[in-house]
Structure formats: structure tokens, C-alpha cells
Amino acid sequence: MFHFVSKNPTASENSGYNCEACGFITGNKKDFIRHEKTLKHGRNVSLLFQKNPKKTPDHIQSDHQSVSIRHACIRCSGVFSSRVTLWRHKKKCKESHPLDTPSATNDPPAENTVLIHDFLSEVAKQNTHQNVAFIEQFTEKFMEKFMEMSTAPSLTITNNTTNNNTVNNQFNLNVFLNEKCKNALNMVEFIDSLEVQVSDLVHTGKVGFVEGITAILLNKMGELDVYQRPLHCTDAKREVVYIKNEDAWEKENDDKSRVRCMVNRIAKKNLDQIVKWAEENPDFMVLDSKAYNEYIQIGLHSTGGTVEQQEKNIDKVVTNILKAVVIDKKKESMALV
């Protein structure tokens, strides 16, 4: 186990614990042990030793002389002589040492909102063997951190009173939604029924977040009859959309919160495939291999970028979807004649 305390690593709880690598100070031993298992701690330690091993505190340096930091398990802090041994260990350790839920400590709040996009960008720039350490630790928390970054509102939102009046003299929105589309899927049902494949994740890595997530959603929409779709757009320019929620049609809010939530949920499903992809491509930890480069590309694109970029990219996906589900009023009007 790696200890990064300024005092004797066996100091009592009353004397306090200080992680020199992260600037983390606590009087609680359990909090300190929890801190040692964080992604931030592992990354800072690797950077500290990589930058200047001679100036690294003695108790840190001695550990590195025997076992590289890249062979440390972030769940139990155990160290192993090879990457293969660590890989095998992690499969068992995952069940016996589940990652702790972040609690209130003296760590900076930013630790719980690590920007995956920035992290992978830095890995791609450095392109050194030390990156293996970061990738191993990053993979462990890939899914957790993404969800913390892109927390979406619930699909179940207070119902809006909707008056589905006649849009023009021929097309009747009320008839279209409540009669023709009465058997449409609810938005939640649509999302739950959508199955994402590893191939979708790979495609997203090649074409980018906007095009990749748009393709997943439109392919599923294309499998449904028009009257089964969970949403319909009546005005593409103003992005006026109606959503089937809890067996009733409702006009979407101006901020498109439920449509954005749908995009977030599908992006999460897509990102979930990284685990299966890694199992199918074990060479992704081999520096400069085809799988390694593909892993970096997938990570950069499938997360949607930084928090600011995510918002813009989600907006673009929403726009693409609404354009694809615009009601053909002329066709529907002719059907009523």
C-alpha cells in the first residue's frame, strides 16, 4: 500500500494525516485511506515520481523502487509485480472492494468532477509509457465520472397543460396526437427499449459525439412506425415538440429538458459499451498499438468533450432529432379528407 503522509505513515489518528502529493490533510485515518484510492491521488503520485523521483519523499520513493505505481490497485491499494497480475486481481477485487461513494472530506470538490475529455487529451499529448498507469486507473472510474459530469434531469416532469388546438384549417394536432398516435411509446419506454452495441461506440469514436449519438437515435426511430414515436415536432424552426409521457402527450419545456435527458441517457448507454470493447481489445493498454489509439479516440468523442462542449453537442443532437421527427402536416391533412 502506498502512503503519502508527511509524518510517520503509522501516525495515530490524533496526529493527523497529510498527503504531500495532493495537499490533502485529515485527522481521520479512514478518510485518508479513502483518499488514497481516488483517481486524483493515483494520478498525482505518478506525476510526482515521473517528474522528479529524487525529490520524492523517501517513503514514496522506496515503494517505487520495488514496484511501479502503475501496478497499484485503486480499490484496495494492493501492489503487483506485473500488469497482467494486476489485471487478474482487479476482476476479483471489484466484487470484494467496491469503490466507495465519495463523501465529504477535505479534498477539493473538483475531484468528483474530473474532466474525462481533458484527461484523455493530456494522455494523447504525452504519449509515454507512464500513460499506462493513468489508463488503468481511468478505466476503473470511466463510467462513474461521466455520470457525475452529465447528471440529467428526470424524465418525469410536472405535467404541462397543453391545448392541442388546430394548427391551421386542415391539420388538427389534437386528432393527430390523441387519436392517430394514441398507442405511441412513452419516452421512458423508448429509451429502455433502445439497445446500443459496441459497434455504435466504435462508430462514435470515428465520427464524433454529435453524429454518433444522432445515428443511434435516428436508427431506432426509423424502426418505429411514425405513429409509434414518443415525440413529434410541429415547428422545426422554433423547435416546438410534443412528448409522450406517462400515456399522455405534453408540450416540451422551452429548455428541452426531457429531450436532452433522452440524449444523455443514450450517450450513457453508448459509453457503457467501453467495458465490453476493452474485453474484446485487451491490447488497448499497449502503447501506440491500434487498440490504444482507438481507445483514446473513443474516450475523447464518446464523452462529448468538456462540460461546456457537452452542452453544445447535446443541443446539436437535439436539433438533429427534432428535424427528423417533424410532422408532415400536408400528408396528414390529406389523410383526413
Coordinates of C-alpha atoms in Angstrom, one line a residue:
M1 CA 0.0 0.0 0.0
F2 CA 1.3 3.5 -0.8
H3 CA 1.2 6.1 2.0
F4 CA 1.9 9.7 1.3
V5 CA 2.0 11.3 4.7
S6 CA 4.5 13.9 5.8
K7 CA 4.8 12.2 9.2
N8 CA 5.3 8.6 10.0
P9 CA 2.8 6.5 8.0
T10 CA 1.8 4.8 11.2
A11 CA 1.0 8.0 13.0
S12 CA -2.1 7.9 15.2
E13 CA -5.3 9.5 14.1
N14 CA -4.9 12.3 16.6
S15 CA -1.6 13.4 15.0
G16 CA -3.2 13.8 11.6
Y17 CA -2.5 12.5 8.0
N18 CA -1.1 14.7 5.3
C19 CA -0.9 13.6 1.6
E20 CA 2.0 15.6 0.2
A21 CA 1.2 14.6 -3.4
C22 CA -2.3 16.1 -3.3
G23 CA -2.2 18.6 -0.4
F24 CA -4.9 16.6 1.4
I25 CA -5.0 16.8 5.2
T26 CA -7.2 14.9 7.6
G27 CA -7.3 13.7 11.1
N28 CA -9.4 10.6 10.2
K29 CA -7.5 7.6 9.1
K30 CA -10.4 6.1 7.2
D31 CA -10.8 9.3 5.2
F32 CA -7.1 9.2 4.4
I33 CA -7.3 5.6 3.2
R34 CA -10.4 6.5 1.1
H35 CA -8.4 9.4 -0.4
E36 CA -5.5 7.0 -1.4
K37 CA -8.0 5.1 -3.5
T38 CA -9.1 8.1 -5.6
L39 CA -8.2 8.7 -9.2
K40 CA -6.7 12.1 -8.4
H41 CA -4.3 10.6 -5.8
G42 CA -3.1 7.9 -8.2
R43 CA -2.5 10.4 -10.9
N44 CA -0.7 12.9 -8.7
V45 CA 1.6 10.2 -7.3
S46 CA 2.5 9.0 -10.8
L47 CA 3.2 12.6 -11.9
L48 CA 5.2 13.3 -8.8
F49 CA 7.5 10.4 -9.2
Q50 CA 7.7 10.8 -13.0
K51 CA 8.7 14.5 -12.7
N52 CA 11.4 14.2 -10.1
P53 CA 11.9 10.8 -8.3
K54 CA 14.9 12.0 -6.4
K55 CA 12.9 14.7 -4.6
T56 CA 10.0 12.4 -3.9
P57 CA 9.6 11.7 -0.2
D58 CA 11.6 8.7 1.0
H59 CA 8.6 6.5 1.8
I60 CA 7.1 7.2 -1.7
Q61 CA 10.4 6.6 -3.5
S62 CA 11.1 3.4 -1.7
D63 CA 7.8 2.0 -2.9
H64 CA 8.6 2.9 -6.5
Q65 CA 12.0 1.3 -6.4
S66 CA 10.4 -2.1 -5.8
V67 CA 7.1 -1.9 -7.7
S68 CA 5.9 0.7 -10.3
I69 CA 2.9 2.8 -9.4
R70 CA 1.1 1.5 -12.5
H71 CA 0.7 -1.8 -10.8
A72 CA -1.3 -0.5 -7.9
C73 CA -5.0 -1.4 -7.4
I74 CA -7.0 1.8 -6.8
R75 CA -9.7 -0.3 -4.9
C76 CA -7.6 -1.9 -2.2
S77 CA -4.2 -0.2 -2.7
G78 CA -2.5 -3.5 -3.3
V79 CA 0.6 -3.6 -5.5
F80 CA 1.6 -6.2 -8.0
S81 CA 4.8 -7.1 -9.9
S82 CA 3.2 -7.1 -13.4
R83 CA 0.3 -5.5 -15.3
V84 CA -1.1 -9.0 -16.0
T85 CA -1.2 -9.9 -12.3
L86 CA -3.0 -6.6 -11.6
W87 CA -5.5 -7.2 -14.3
R88 CA -6.4 -10.6 -12.9
H89 CA -6.6 -9.2 -9.4
K90 CA -9.0 -6.4 -10.4
K91 CA -11.6 -8.9 -11.6
K92 CA -11.8 -10.4 -8.1
C93 CA -11.2 -7.1 -6.2
K94 CA -14.1 -5.4 -8.0
E95 CA -16.5 -7.6 -6.0
S96 CA -14.8 -7.7 -2.6
H97 CA -13.8 -4.0 -2.6
P98 CA -16.5 -1.9 -4.3
L99 CA -15.5 1.7 -4.8
D100 CA -16.6 3.9 -2.0
T101 CA -19.2 6.6 -2.7
P102 CA -17.5 10.0 -2.5
S103 CA -18.0 11.6 0.9
A104 CA -17.4 15.0 2.4
T105 CA -13.7 15.3 3.0
N106 CA -11.1 18.0 2.7
D107 CA -10.5 17.1 -0.9
P108 CA -11.3 19.9 -3.4
P109 CA -14.8 19.5 -5.0
A110 CA -13.2 19.3 -8.4
E111 CA -12.0 15.7 -7.6
N112 CA -15.6 14.5 -8.1
T113 CA -15.9 16.2 -11.5
V114 CA -12.8 15.1 -13.3
L115 CA -13.0 16.2 -17.0
I116 CA -12.5 13.0 -18.9
H117 CA -12.0 14.8 -22.1
D118 CA -9.2 16.9 -20.8
F119 CA -7.6 13.9 -19.1
L120 CA -7.5 11.8 -22.3
S121 CA -6.3 14.8 -24.3
E122 CA -3.3 15.0 -21.9
V123 CA -2.7 11.3 -22.3
A124 CA -2.7 11.6 -26.0
K125 CA -0.2 14.5 -25.9
Q126 CA 2.3 12.9 -23.6
N127 CA 2.3 9.6 -25.3
T128 CA 4.7 8.0 -22.8
H129 CA 4.8 4.6 -21.1
Q130 CA 3.7 6.3 -17.9
N131 CA 0.3 6.7 -19.6
V132 CA -0.4 3.1 -18.9
A133 CA -0.8 3.9 -15.2
F134 CA -3.3 6.6 -16.0
I135 CA -5.3 4.5 -18.4
E136 CA -5.6 1.6 -16.0
Q137 CA -6.9 3.8 -13.2
F138 CA -9.0 5.8 -15.6
T139 CA -10.8 2.8 -16.9
E140 CA -11.9 1.8 -13.4
K141 CA -13.8 5.1 -12.9
F142 CA -14.7 5.9 -16.6
M143 CA -18.4 5.3 -16.2
E144 CA -18.7 6.9 -12.7
K145 CA -17.1 10.2 -13.6
F146 CA -19.0 10.6 -16.8
M147 CA -22.3 10.2 -15.0
E148 CA -21.2 12.8 -12.3
M149 CA -20.3 15.2 -15.1
S150 CA -23.5 14.8 -17.1
T151 CA -26.2 14.4 -14.4
A152 CA -29.5 14.8 -16.3
P153 CA -33.0 15.8 -15.0
S154 CA -35.6 13.1 -14.6
L155 CA -37.8 12.3 -17.5
T156 CA -40.9 12.5 -15.2
I157 CA -41.6 16.2 -15.0
T158 CA -44.7 18.0 -13.8
N159 CA -47.3 17.9 -16.5
N160 CA -47.9 20.9 -18.6
T161 CA -51.4 21.9 -19.5
T162 CA -51.5 21.5 -23.3
N163 CA -54.2 22.8 -25.5
N164 CA -53.8 21.0 -28.8
N165 CA -55.7 23.4 -30.9
T166 CA -55.9 23.3 -34.7
V167 CA -52.6 24.4 -36.2
N168 CA -54.3 25.5 -39.4
N169 CA -57.5 25.0 -41.2
Q170 CA -56.6 21.5 -42.3
F171 CA -54.2 19.9 -39.9
N172 CA -55.6 19.1 -36.4
L173 CA -52.8 18.5 -33.9
N174 CA -55.2 17.1 -31.3
V175 CA -56.5 14.5 -33.6
F176 CA -53.0 13.5 -34.8
L177 CA -51.6 13.1 -31.2
N178 CA -54.5 11.7 -29.3
E179 CA -56.1 9.5 -31.9
K180 CA -53.5 8.5 -34.5
C181 CA -50.6 8.4 -32.0
K182 CA -52.6 7.1 -29.0
N183 CA -50.5 3.9 -29.0
A184 CA -47.2 5.6 -29.2
L185 CA -44.4 4.6 -26.9
N186 CA -43.8 6.7 -23.8
M187 CA -40.4 8.4 -23.8
V188 CA -39.1 6.2 -21.0
E189 CA -40.2 3.0 -22.8
F190 CA -38.4 4.2 -25.9
I191 CA -35.2 4.7 -24.1
D192 CA -35.4 1.4 -22.2
S193 CA -36.0 -0.5 -25.4
L194 CA -33.1 1.0 -27.2
E195 CA -30.1 -1.4 -27.3
V196 CA -26.7 0.0 -28.0
Q197 CA -23.9 -2.1 -29.5
V198 CA -20.1 -2.0 -29.3
S199 CA -20.2 -1.1 -33.0
D200 CA -22.2 2.1 -32.1
L201 CA -19.4 3.1 -29.6
V202 CA -16.7 2.5 -32.2
H203 CA -18.7 4.5 -34.8
T204 CA -19.0 7.4 -32.3
G205 CA -15.2 7.3 -31.8
K206 CA -14.8 7.7 -35.6
V207 CA -17.4 10.3 -36.4
G208 CA -17.7 12.2 -33.1
F209 CA -20.3 12.6 -30.4
V210 CA -23.0 14.5 -32.3
E211 CA -23.0 12.3 -35.4
G212 CA -22.6 9.1 -33.4
I213 CA -25.4 9.7 -30.9
T214 CA -27.7 11.1 -33.6
A215 CA -27.2 8.0 -35.6
I216 CA -28.1 5.7 -32.7
L217 CA -31.3 7.6 -32.0
L218 CA -32.4 8.0 -35.6
N219 CA -31.8 4.3 -36.4
K220 CA -34.1 3.4 -33.5
M221 CA -36.7 6.0 -34.6
G222 CA -36.5 4.6 -38.1
E223 CA -37.6 1.1 -36.8
L224 CA -40.8 2.6 -35.5
D225 CA -43.9 3.5 -37.3
V226 CA -44.5 7.3 -37.4
Y227 CA -47.5 6.9 -35.0
Q228 CA -45.4 4.9 -32.5
R229 CA -42.8 7.5 -32.0
P230 CA -42.5 9.0 -28.5
L231 CA -42.1 12.6 -29.8
H232 CA -43.2 14.8 -32.7
C233 CA -42.0 18.2 -33.8
T234 CA -44.6 20.7 -35.1
D235 CA -42.2 23.5 -35.8
A236 CA -38.6 22.8 -36.7
K237 CA -37.5 26.4 -36.7
R238 CA -38.9 27.2 -33.2
E239 CA -38.2 23.6 -32.1
V240 CA -41.7 23.0 -30.8
V241 CA -42.0 19.4 -29.7
Y242 CA -44.6 17.2 -28.0
I243 CA -43.6 14.2 -25.9
K244 CA -45.5 11.1 -24.8
N245 CA -45.0 11.0 -21.1
E246 CA -47.0 8.6 -18.8
D247 CA -49.5 7.8 -21.5
A248 CA -50.3 11.5 -22.2
W249 CA -49.0 13.9 -24.8
E250 CA -47.3 17.1 -23.4
K251 CA -45.7 20.1 -24.9
E252 CA -42.0 20.1 -24.1
N253 CA -40.5 22.8 -22.0
D254 CA -38.5 25.6 -23.7
D255 CA -35.3 24.2 -22.3
K256 CA -36.0 20.8 -24.0
S257 CA -35.1 19.2 -20.7
R258 CA -36.7 15.8 -21.4
V259 CA -35.3 15.6 -24.9
R260 CA -31.9 16.5 -23.6
C261 CA -32.3 13.8 -20.9
M262 CA -33.0 11.3 -23.6
V263 CA -29.8 12.2 -25.4
N264 CA -27.9 11.9 -22.1
R265 CA -29.3 8.5 -21.4
I266 CA -28.4 7.2 -24.8
A267 CA -24.9 8.7 -24.6
K268 CA -24.5 6.8 -21.2
K269 CA -25.7 3.6 -22.8
N270 CA -23.2 4.1 -25.6
L271 CA -20.4 4.8 -23.2
D272 CA -21.3 1.6 -21.2
Q273 CA -20.0 -0.4 -24.2
I274 CA -16.4 0.6 -23.3
V275 CA -16.2 -2.3 -20.9
K276 CA -17.1 -4.9 -23.5
W277 CA -14.9 -3.1 -26.0
A278 CA -12.0 -3.4 -23.6
E279 CA -12.6 -7.1 -23.1
E280 CA -12.6 -7.6 -26.9
N281 CA -9.5 -5.4 -27.3
P282 CA -7.1 -6.3 -24.5
D283 CA -4.2 -4.6 -26.3
F284 CA -5.6 -1.2 -25.6
M285 CA -3.0 -0.8 -22.8
V286 CA -0.1 -1.5 -25.2
L287 CA 1.4 1.9 -26.1
D288 CA 1.0 3.0 -29.7
S289 CA -1.0 -0.1 -30.6
K290 CA -4.0 0.2 -32.9
A291 CA -6.3 -0.6 -29.9
Y292 CA -4.6 2.0 -27.7
N293 CA -5.1 4.8 -30.3
E294 CA -8.7 3.7 -30.8
Y295 CA -9.3 3.8 -27.1
I296 CA -8.1 7.3 -26.8
Q297 CA -10.2 8.4 -29.8
I298 CA -13.3 6.6 -28.4
G299 CA -12.8 8.3 -25.0
L300 CA -12.4 11.7 -26.4
H301 CA -15.5 11.5 -28.7
S302 CA -18.0 9.4 -26.7
T303 CA -18.0 11.7 -23.7
G304 CA -19.0 14.7 -25.7
G305 CA -15.9 16.8 -24.7
T306 CA -15.6 19.1 -21.8
V307 CA -18.6 20.1 -19.8
E308 CA -19.1 23.2 -21.9
Q309 CA -18.6 21.2 -25.1
Q310 CA -21.1 18.6 -23.9
E311 CA -23.9 21.2 -23.6
K312 CA -23.3 22.4 -27.1
N313 CA -23.0 18.9 -28.6
I314 CA -26.2 17.8 -26.8
D315 CA -28.0 20.8 -28.3
K316 CA -26.8 19.8 -31.7
V317 CA -28.1 16.3 -31.3
V318 CA -31.5 17.6 -30.1
T319 CA -31.7 19.8 -33.2
N320 CA -30.9 16.8 -35.4
I321 CA -33.6 14.7 -33.8
L322 CA -36.3 17.3 -34.0
K323 CA -35.6 17.9 -37.7
A324 CA -36.1 14.2 -38.2
V325 CA -39.5 13.9 -36.4
V326 CA -41.2 17.0 -37.9
I327 CA -44.8 16.2 -38.7
D328 CA -45.7 16.0 -42.4
K329 CA -48.8 18.2 -42.0
K330 CA -49.6 18.2 -45.7
K331 CA -49.7 14.4 -45.7
E332 CA -51.7 14.2 -42.5
S333 CA -54.2 16.8 -43.8
M334 CA -54.7 14.8 -47.0
A335 CA -55.4 11.7 -44.9
L336 CA -58.2 13.4 -43.1
V337 CA -60.0 14.4 -46.3

